[in-house]
Amino acid sequence: MPDIVLTTLNAKYIHAAFGLRYLMANLGPLQSRACIAEFDINQRPIDIAEQLLAKTPKILGLGIYIWNVVPSAEVVAIIKRVRPDIIVVLGGPEVSYETDGQKIVDLADHVITGEGDLKFAEVCGDLLNRSGVSLPKIIPAELPDFSRLALPYDLYTEDDIAHRIIYVEASRGCPFTCEFCLSSLDIPVRQVPLPALLDQLERLLARGVKQFKFVDRTFNLNVNVSKAILEFFRARYEPGHFYHFEMIPDRLPEALREAIATFPPGALQFEVGIQTFNEHVGGLIQRRQNYNRLEDNFHFLRGQTGVHIHADLIVGLPGETLESFAAGFDRLIALGPQEIQVGILKRLRGTPIVRHDSDWQMIYSQHPPYEILQNKLIDFATMQKLRRFARYWDMVGNSGNFVQTAPLLWRDASPFRAFMRWSEWLHARTGRTDGIALIRLMELLFEFLTSELGQEPRAVAEKMWSDYQRGGRHDKPGFLKNHLPENAALPERKGRSNLPKRQARHLV
Ligand code: SF4
């Protein structure tokens, strides 16, 4: 039985816990006395506790994040009631700041704040050796130096490679200061030594990994490094390979553009945080970006490359009105990213956005994920509409199931206003924002476009039928049959790929 069990509750089964693997890789001689046990938030806390207790560890290390803090607290509570002698050590962003009064912190023995890659091993050593050192409850970790860190990639199992997302990182930290973001805290950017990283990537490729998700907050910060990594992957590219990077949108120098343009369509995905097009809001939250350069980069990416762009906007920032958010959304639609994530502002522990609480009357939920409920410029009822808008946009605008149909909603009108009208209509009809099956959603959208907007049924049906087949489906939905010719020919669909489903539908 292991003395140390490293555990966390992932948001989904397919998310392999990267942080746990870093901790494990850096346990040194204690590694042989440790194991990783991963769960996900859809499992019952009591069942998770049962499995952890069965391992009879001396130390239980838990990774705590915004998505798992509530069920994790339940797990810890059960474990501490059944086996109070098990030493519970917490780590992770959700317990690295503002620990006072947190239920899970009260239940635990120790909390390592900050990047615990090396500190966890040190703490476990002290606890297991009973060296007489009395450790404090809150243990701040010094920033680890990457040259001292063991990289964790050999800890991805064959099962991980077959079924889960493989996370990698080339750097940590961010030099920017966006006040809503944890990465903006005064943490220097550190680079993983490139030769060691490329060596690990080579090994992962040899083991059959086809899809890599880089967790770097700003992959294109160091152009030489990002170019070297892109060239590394391009030289080894095979159909089905897919590489995801988070980028800052206004920094794409020529050298990087050249490397990006060599990739086949669908191989690269860039997550591009824009957050707001309102310069006044950008100034308030210390996020400055060059909008001309940003637009130029979008034109390049959409016009001259096959990069899949996932762009982020945030609702509820201080100083952002409904009108300015709408204008930003429409401006982004015109730039043509395949996906727009409409995120609701979260008040993350430790972030300096709290300095606006009073001036902008920012009211957040007290429960994770601490989303904004209302502020001085957007009342609760409007915020709820925007929350629904975000959810429905994900189902219709982002899913890849309505690539040709969705633009029928707005045609020459404001995409924001038009989609909001549909969003409110859909909510009035269904009363819900989840659990709407695809065919039902199609049927409702068809009804809205033809009855509410008066569009010609056959033209709508053709677009919808074409979209429907993007996912490789051939069963014509019943409600479309009357509006399509008997033997409507199937358009030729070339090259169904092994890409993630959503991205593949956008690409077809
Ligand atoms: S939002 Fe992006 S650019 Fe801004 S601090 Fe966070 S990671 Fe850096």
XYZ file of C-alpha atoms and ligand atoms in Angstrom:
516
model
C 0.000 0.000 0.000
C 1.348 3.474 -0.863
C 2.272 5.885 1.903
C 1.358 8.851 -0.284
C -1.735 9.083 -2.466
C -1.925 11.982 -4.896
C -5.447 12.707 -5.960
C -7.805 15.213 -7.543
C -11.242 15.424 -9.083
C -10.899 16.364 -12.742
C -13.670 18.336 -14.450
C -14.087 15.503 -16.955
C -12.674 12.025 -17.294
C -10.719 12.983 -20.404
C -8.727 15.647 -18.506
C -5.576 13.982 -17.194
C -4.347 15.850 -14.098
C -1.143 17.524 -15.213
C -0.333 18.973 -11.776
C -0.442 15.584 -10.046
C 1.986 14.173 -12.563
C 4.407 17.039 -11.887
C 4.195 16.355 -8.143
C 4.759 12.640 -8.680
C 7.697 13.174 -11.032
C 9.397 15.367 -8.434
C 8.926 13.155 -5.388
C 12.473 11.822 -5.719
C 13.101 8.751 -3.527
C 9.529 8.946 -2.228
C 8.113 8.228 -5.667
C 8.184 4.467 -5.082
C 6.014 5.006 -1.997
C 3.384 7.028 -3.853
C 0.564 6.549 -6.337
C -1.838 8.714 -8.323
C -5.587 8.162 -7.988
C -7.711 10.350 -10.270
C -11.445 10.908 -10.165
C -13.875 13.291 -11.787
C -16.548 15.588 -10.423
C -19.325 13.350 -11.685
C -18.416 10.714 -9.119
C -20.000 10.773 -5.654
C -17.718 12.106 -2.901
C -18.533 9.160 -0.642
C -17.456 6.690 -3.336
C -14.247 8.640 -3.935
C -13.541 8.670 -0.196
C -14.134 4.916 -0.072
C -11.550 4.287 -2.777
C -9.009 6.590 -1.152
C -9.516 5.062 2.292
C -9.009 1.582 0.815
C -5.489 2.602 -0.122
C -4.744 3.374 3.573
C -2.278 6.184 2.864
C -0.371 8.065 5.508
C -0.506 11.263 3.423
C -3.244 12.307 1.053
C -2.287 15.108 -1.360
C -5.251 16.791 -3.061
C -5.215 19.191 -6.009
C -7.913 21.832 -5.426
C -9.333 23.868 -8.286
C -12.367 26.063 -8.797
C -14.295 23.191 -10.379
C -13.681 20.664 -7.614
C -13.405 22.565 -4.343
C -16.968 21.783 -3.218
C -16.942 17.993 -3.754
C -13.316 17.806 -2.585
C -14.315 19.381 0.736
C -16.900 16.634 1.125
C -14.294 13.972 0.364
C -11.896 15.421 2.936
C -14.662 15.716 5.539
C -15.536 12.023 5.170
C -11.914 10.919 5.282
C -11.168 12.995 8.356
C -14.192 11.588 10.175
C -13.352 7.974 9.349
C -9.541 8.147 9.565
C -8.485 11.377 11.323
C -4.872 10.148 11.367
C -4.486 10.451 7.567
C -2.547 13.651 6.942
C -4.326 15.750 4.338
C -2.142 18.139 2.325
C -3.870 20.494 -0.113
C -2.443 22.413 -3.049
C -3.661 24.149 -6.193
C -4.893 27.617 -7.217
C -8.154 27.510 -5.261
C -6.287 27.179 -1.944
C -3.268 29.308 -2.808
C -4.928 32.627 -1.928
C -7.457 33.877 0.607
C -7.305 30.666 2.626
C -8.910 32.162 5.749
C -12.343 30.733 6.410
C -12.285 28.231 3.566
C -14.092 25.074 4.676
C -11.681 22.711 2.959
C -8.678 24.508 4.447
C -10.162 24.198 7.935
C -10.546 20.438 7.412
C -7.011 19.846 6.092
C -3.732 19.494 7.996
C -1.538 21.476 5.622
C -1.920 23.685 2.572
C 0.934 24.311 0.160
C 0.339 27.624 -1.583
C 1.868 28.493 -4.956
C 3.656 26.041 -7.247
C 4.205 22.974 -5.095
C 6.176 20.794 -7.543
C 9.206 20.597 -5.220
C 7.651 21.692 -1.939
C 5.280 18.741 -1.800
C 8.212 16.281 -1.789
C 9.900 18.272 0.975
C 6.741 18.336 3.094
C 6.098 14.610 2.603
C 9.698 13.872 3.603
C 9.296 15.856 6.828
C 5.962 14.252 7.625
C 7.065 10.666 6.942
C 10.393 10.996 8.737
C 8.635 12.560 11.683
C 11.705 14.721 11.801
C 10.297 16.562 14.749
C 9.793 19.644 12.633
C 6.386 21.025 13.342
C 5.060 22.160 10.009
C 2.741 25.155 9.848
C -0.715 24.792 8.401
C -0.067 27.154 5.497
C 3.208 26.400 3.745
C 4.181 28.831 0.971
C 6.182 27.212 -1.851
C 9.132 29.034 -3.344
C 8.878 29.415 -7.131
C 10.516 26.311 -8.558
C 13.332 26.690 -11.027
C 12.568 24.677 -14.154
C 16.141 23.460 -14.427
C 15.550 21.581 -11.158
C 12.197 20.105 -12.139
C 11.762 16.583 -13.458
C 9.359 16.655 -16.406
C 6.289 14.463 -15.908
C 5.590 13.114 -19.373
C 6.656 9.512 -18.781
C 3.857 9.355 -16.210
C 1.210 9.497 -18.925
C 0.054 5.887 -19.174
C -0.941 4.041 -22.323
C -4.526 4.451 -21.180
C -4.040 8.244 -20.889
C -2.591 8.341 -24.380
C -5.488 6.340 -25.804
C -8.345 8.158 -24.086
C -7.353 11.468 -22.539
C -6.071 14.933 -23.368
C -2.296 15.126 -23.110
C -1.238 18.418 -21.547
C 2.213 19.882 -22.038
C 3.857 23.180 -21.131
C 6.753 25.159 -22.535
C 6.507 28.036 -20.045
C 4.797 29.203 -16.879
C 3.670 32.676 -15.873
C 2.532 35.699 -17.839
C 4.042 39.197 -18.040
C 0.655 40.856 -18.487
C -1.502 42.268 -15.758
C -5.156 41.577 -16.594
C -6.809 42.013 -13.233
C -9.343 39.184 -13.527
C -6.639 36.587 -14.144
C -4.557 34.609 -11.667
C -1.644 34.554 -14.081
C -1.369 38.321 -13.754
C 0.002 38.110 -10.218
C 3.587 39.070 -9.938
C 4.990 35.765 -11.163
C 7.890 35.833 -13.626
C 7.680 33.907 -16.861
C 9.847 30.827 -16.808
C 10.721 28.685 -19.786
C 11.107 24.895 -19.740
C 14.571 24.110 -21.127
C 13.798 23.614 -24.825
C 16.023 20.591 -25.602
C 14.558 18.654 -22.666
C 11.023 19.555 -23.709
C 11.534 18.590 -27.358
C 13.038 15.304 -26.225
C 9.893 14.579 -24.193
C 7.613 15.578 -27.068
C 9.526 13.225 -29.343
C 8.932 10.400 -26.890
C 5.234 11.189 -26.666
C 4.937 11.199 -30.450
C 6.720 7.848 -30.577
C 4.188 6.514 -28.061
C 1.358 7.506 -30.383
C 0.186 10.859 -28.987
C -1.546 12.791 -31.760
C -3.137 15.676 -29.878
C -1.215 18.032 -27.606
C -2.701 20.762 -25.470
C -0.171 23.384 -24.364
C -1.166 25.037 -21.087
C 1.181 28.038 -21.482
C -0.763 31.218 -20.856
C 1.009 33.067 -23.668
C 2.602 30.596 -26.053
C 3.681 33.285 -28.527
C 5.479 35.406 -25.954
C 8.924 34.084 -26.775
C 8.861 33.988 -30.553
C 12.045 31.935 -30.937
C 10.786 29.203 -28.632
C 7.286 29.090 -30.089
C 8.686 29.017 -33.617
C 11.041 26.164 -32.700
C 8.171 24.149 -31.230
C 5.942 24.766 -34.244
C 8.745 23.737 -36.610
C 9.373 20.648 -34.503
C 5.750 19.569 -34.880
C 5.535 20.519 -38.546
C 8.499 18.303 -39.361
C 6.746 15.384 -37.665
C 3.195 16.144 -38.747
C 0.911 13.265 -39.664
C -2.807 13.427 -40.521
C -4.834 13.492 -37.316
C -2.255 15.511 -35.397
C -3.745 18.444 -33.513
C -1.907 21.055 -31.451
C -3.613 23.568 -29.159
C -1.958 26.803 -27.971
C -3.117 29.858 -26.013
C -1.976 33.010 -27.774
C -2.063 36.725 -27.198
C -3.867 38.099 -30.250
C -1.737 41.123 -31.139
C 1.620 39.392 -31.369
C 2.244 37.399 -34.511
C 5.520 38.534 -36.058
C 6.455 37.433 -39.572
C 8.677 34.575 -38.408
C 5.797 33.045 -36.515
C 3.338 33.643 -39.335
C 5.585 31.765 -41.731
C 5.767 28.764 -39.418
C 1.988 28.783 -38.799
C 1.134 28.990 -42.493
C 2.944 25.728 -43.256
C 0.461 23.611 -41.261
C -2.415 21.831 -42.986
C -5.958 23.013 -42.169
C -7.215 21.805 -38.809
C -3.820 20.914 -37.342
C -3.502 24.027 -35.172
C -5.959 25.501 -32.708
C -5.289 28.885 -31.142
C -7.181 29.999 -28.075
C -7.082 33.749 -28.346
C -8.123 35.843 -25.376
C -9.599 39.186 -26.451
C -11.934 39.610 -23.481
C -13.064 43.116 -24.482
C -12.948 45.432 -27.480
C -13.669 48.396 -25.227
C -10.405 50.308 -24.715
C -11.738 52.084 -21.651
C -12.562 48.729 -20.038
C -9.175 47.360 -21.089
C -7.531 50.301 -19.328
C -9.578 49.790 -16.168
C -8.523 46.156 -15.836
C -4.904 46.759 -16.915
C -5.269 44.847 -20.139
C -3.873 46.728 -23.058
C -3.860 45.336 -26.539
C -3.308 46.705 -29.985
C -6.669 46.230 -31.727
C -5.371 47.071 -35.200
C -2.691 44.459 -34.957
C -5.166 42.013 -33.463
C -7.513 42.462 -36.438
C -4.651 42.155 -38.877
C -3.607 38.879 -37.239
C -7.147 37.533 -37.444
C -7.322 38.397 -41.139
C -4.046 36.589 -41.669
C -5.109 33.502 -39.696
C -8.516 33.224 -41.344
C -7.342 34.199 -44.817
C -4.013 32.475 -45.175
C -3.969 29.568 -42.726
C -6.184 26.714 -41.643
C -5.886 27.561 -37.938
C -9.000 26.890 -35.863
C -9.549 29.996 -33.720
C -11.276 29.840 -30.364
C -11.639 33.455 -29.214
C -12.658 34.554 -25.722
C -14.819 37.490 -24.639
C -15.865 38.262 -21.072
C -19.254 39.523 -19.914
C -19.467 41.695 -16.800
C -16.118 43.515 -16.735
C -16.120 46.850 -14.917
C -17.063 49.655 -17.290
C -18.527 47.338 -19.963
C -22.119 48.153 -20.880
C -24.483 45.851 -22.694
C -24.063 48.064 -25.764
C -20.274 47.969 -25.737
C -20.254 44.207 -25.209
C -22.687 43.849 -28.124
C -20.454 46.017 -30.334
C -17.418 43.910 -29.360
C -19.255 40.682 -30.107
C -20.293 41.936 -33.546
C -16.760 43.089 -34.264
C -15.458 39.665 -33.356
C -18.042 37.884 -35.523
C -16.813 39.966 -38.457
C -13.308 38.600 -37.873
C -14.639 35.083 -38.402
C -13.254 32.890 -35.602
C -14.731 29.397 -35.657
C -15.623 29.609 -31.962
C -16.362 32.458 -29.562
C -16.362 31.642 -25.899
C -18.619 34.089 -24.112
C -17.312 33.783 -20.569
C -19.019 35.252 -17.511
C -16.569 37.190 -15.327
C -15.373 35.177 -12.328
C -13.958 36.622 -9.147
C -10.997 34.274 -8.722
C -9.328 34.155 -5.323
C -6.269 36.354 -5.200
C -7.006 38.411 -8.305
C -6.853 42.212 -8.097
C -10.201 42.714 -9.850
C -11.662 43.168 -6.355
C -10.408 46.738 -6.324
C -13.391 47.614 -8.566
C -16.000 46.088 -6.244
C -17.119 49.331 -4.724
C -16.852 51.737 -7.687
C -18.570 49.414 -10.114
C -20.857 47.710 -7.590
C -19.573 44.304 -8.571
C -21.664 41.552 -6.973
C -20.368 38.010 -7.392
C -21.777 34.662 -6.387
C -20.174 33.434 -3.176
C -20.042 29.912 -4.543
C -17.617 28.494 -7.098
C -17.077 29.478 -9.847
C -17.799 32.903 -8.247
C -19.455 34.368 -11.348
C -20.657 37.942 -11.495
C -24.359 38.342 -10.695
C -24.717 42.018 -11.460
C -22.778 45.264 -11.533
C -23.419 48.972 -11.822
C -24.037 48.785 -15.584
C -25.678 45.371 -16.028
C -28.459 44.325 -13.656
C -29.160 40.776 -12.568
C -31.960 40.154 -15.077
C -29.778 41.310 -17.978
C -26.843 39.281 -16.693
C -29.084 36.224 -16.712
C -29.981 36.913 -20.339
C -26.294 37.135 -21.160
C -25.636 33.897 -19.289
C -28.254 32.163 -21.429
C -26.867 33.815 -24.526
C -23.440 32.348 -23.677
C -24.821 28.861 -23.183
C -26.927 28.873 -26.333
C -24.096 30.401 -28.323
C -21.967 27.446 -27.336
C -24.673 25.028 -28.520
C -25.408 26.832 -31.779
C -22.492 29.121 -32.653
C -19.583 27.012 -31.446
C -20.665 23.414 -31.758
C -19.998 23.124 -35.478
C -23.541 21.760 -35.911
C -24.873 25.012 -37.387
C -21.977 26.477 -39.359
C -24.147 27.484 -42.326
C -27.448 27.815 -40.480
C -26.413 30.096 -37.605
C -25.621 33.146 -39.819
C -29.236 33.000 -41.064
C -30.158 34.302 -37.636
C -28.582 37.664 -38.247
C -27.980 38.089 -41.973
C -27.368 41.848 -42.241
C -28.458 42.683 -38.689
C -26.316 42.874 -35.561
C -25.317 39.266 -34.742
C -25.523 40.051 -31.034
C -29.015 41.540 -31.166
C -30.286 38.832 -33.487
C -28.835 36.000 -31.443
C -30.176 37.542 -28.237
C -33.662 37.560 -29.754
C -33.346 33.860 -30.637
C -31.854 33.110 -27.215
C -34.799 34.656 -25.373
C -37.280 32.951 -27.709
C -35.587 29.595 -27.139
C -35.596 30.068 -23.398
C -39.272 31.010 -23.409
C -40.016 27.806 -25.351
C -37.838 25.381 -23.402
C -37.296 26.980 -19.987
C -33.837 25.440 -19.870
C -30.295 25.844 -21.109
C -29.152 22.250 -20.973
C -30.407 18.844 -21.963
C -31.812 19.995 -25.323
C -31.124 17.188 -27.789
C -29.610 18.175 -31.134
C -32.666 17.240 -33.226
C -34.961 19.181 -30.890
C -32.648 22.191 -31.083
C -32.640 21.960 -34.888
C -36.402 21.742 -34.946
C -36.763 24.820 -32.745
C -34.228 26.772 -34.775
C -36.048 25.811 -37.967
C -39.310 27.026 -36.477
C -37.739 30.306 -35.342
C -36.118 31.002 -38.706
C -39.181 30.183 -40.751
C -42.082 31.286 -38.514
C -40.576 34.117 -36.454
C -38.187 35.496 -39.083
C -40.249 34.429 -42.078
C -37.410 32.802 -44.009
C -38.098 30.426 -46.849
C -38.414 26.880 -45.394
C -36.667 25.095 -48.230
C -33.592 27.353 -48.121
C -33.343 26.944 -44.344
C -33.846 23.180 -44.599
C -31.049 22.832 -47.136
C -28.552 24.641 -44.943
C -29.629 22.690 -41.891
C -29.434 19.349 -43.686
C -25.992 20.189 -44.976
C -24.865 21.186 -41.468
C -26.350 18.028 -40.008
C -24.173 15.905 -42.216
C -21.003 17.610 -41.032
C -20.940 15.191 -38.135
C -21.024 12.241 -40.553
C -24.782 11.753 -40.037
C -27.030 10.563 -42.851
C -30.416 9.975 -41.172
C -32.567 12.806 -42.460
C -34.477 14.318 -39.491
C -38.246 13.855 -39.922
C -39.126 17.553 -39.677
C -36.822 18.342 -42.632
C -38.200 15.668 -44.955
C -41.172 17.718 -46.174
C -38.918 20.607 -47.107
C -36.254 18.757 -49.046
C -36.472 16.990 -52.383
C -37.131 13.256 -52.040
C -33.627 12.277 -53.103
C -31.654 15.276 -51.953
C -28.158 14.273 -52.958
C -25.636 14.035 -50.209
C -22.853 16.521 -50.761
C -19.505 14.833 -51.088
C -17.716 14.909 -47.738
C -14.030 14.508 -48.143
C -11.461 13.705 -45.538
C -13.394 13.019 -42.333
C -10.519 13.310 -39.984
C -9.437 12.140 -36.578
C -9.569 15.695 -35.271
C -11.686 16.502 -32.196
C -15.325 16.303 -33.325
C -16.214 19.950 -32.919
C -13.176 21.177 -34.814
C -13.729 18.564 -37.520
C -17.296 19.801 -38.095
C -16.066 23.367 -38.501
C -13.461 22.180 -40.962
C -15.723 20.130 -43.270
S -5.567 37.013 -19.309
Fe -3.919 36.119 -20.526
S -2.569 37.852 -20.999
Fe -3.846 38.493 -19.281
S -2.670 37.997 -17.436
Fe -4.012 36.252 -17.864
S -2.791 34.864 -19.075
Fe -1.782 36.848 -19.127
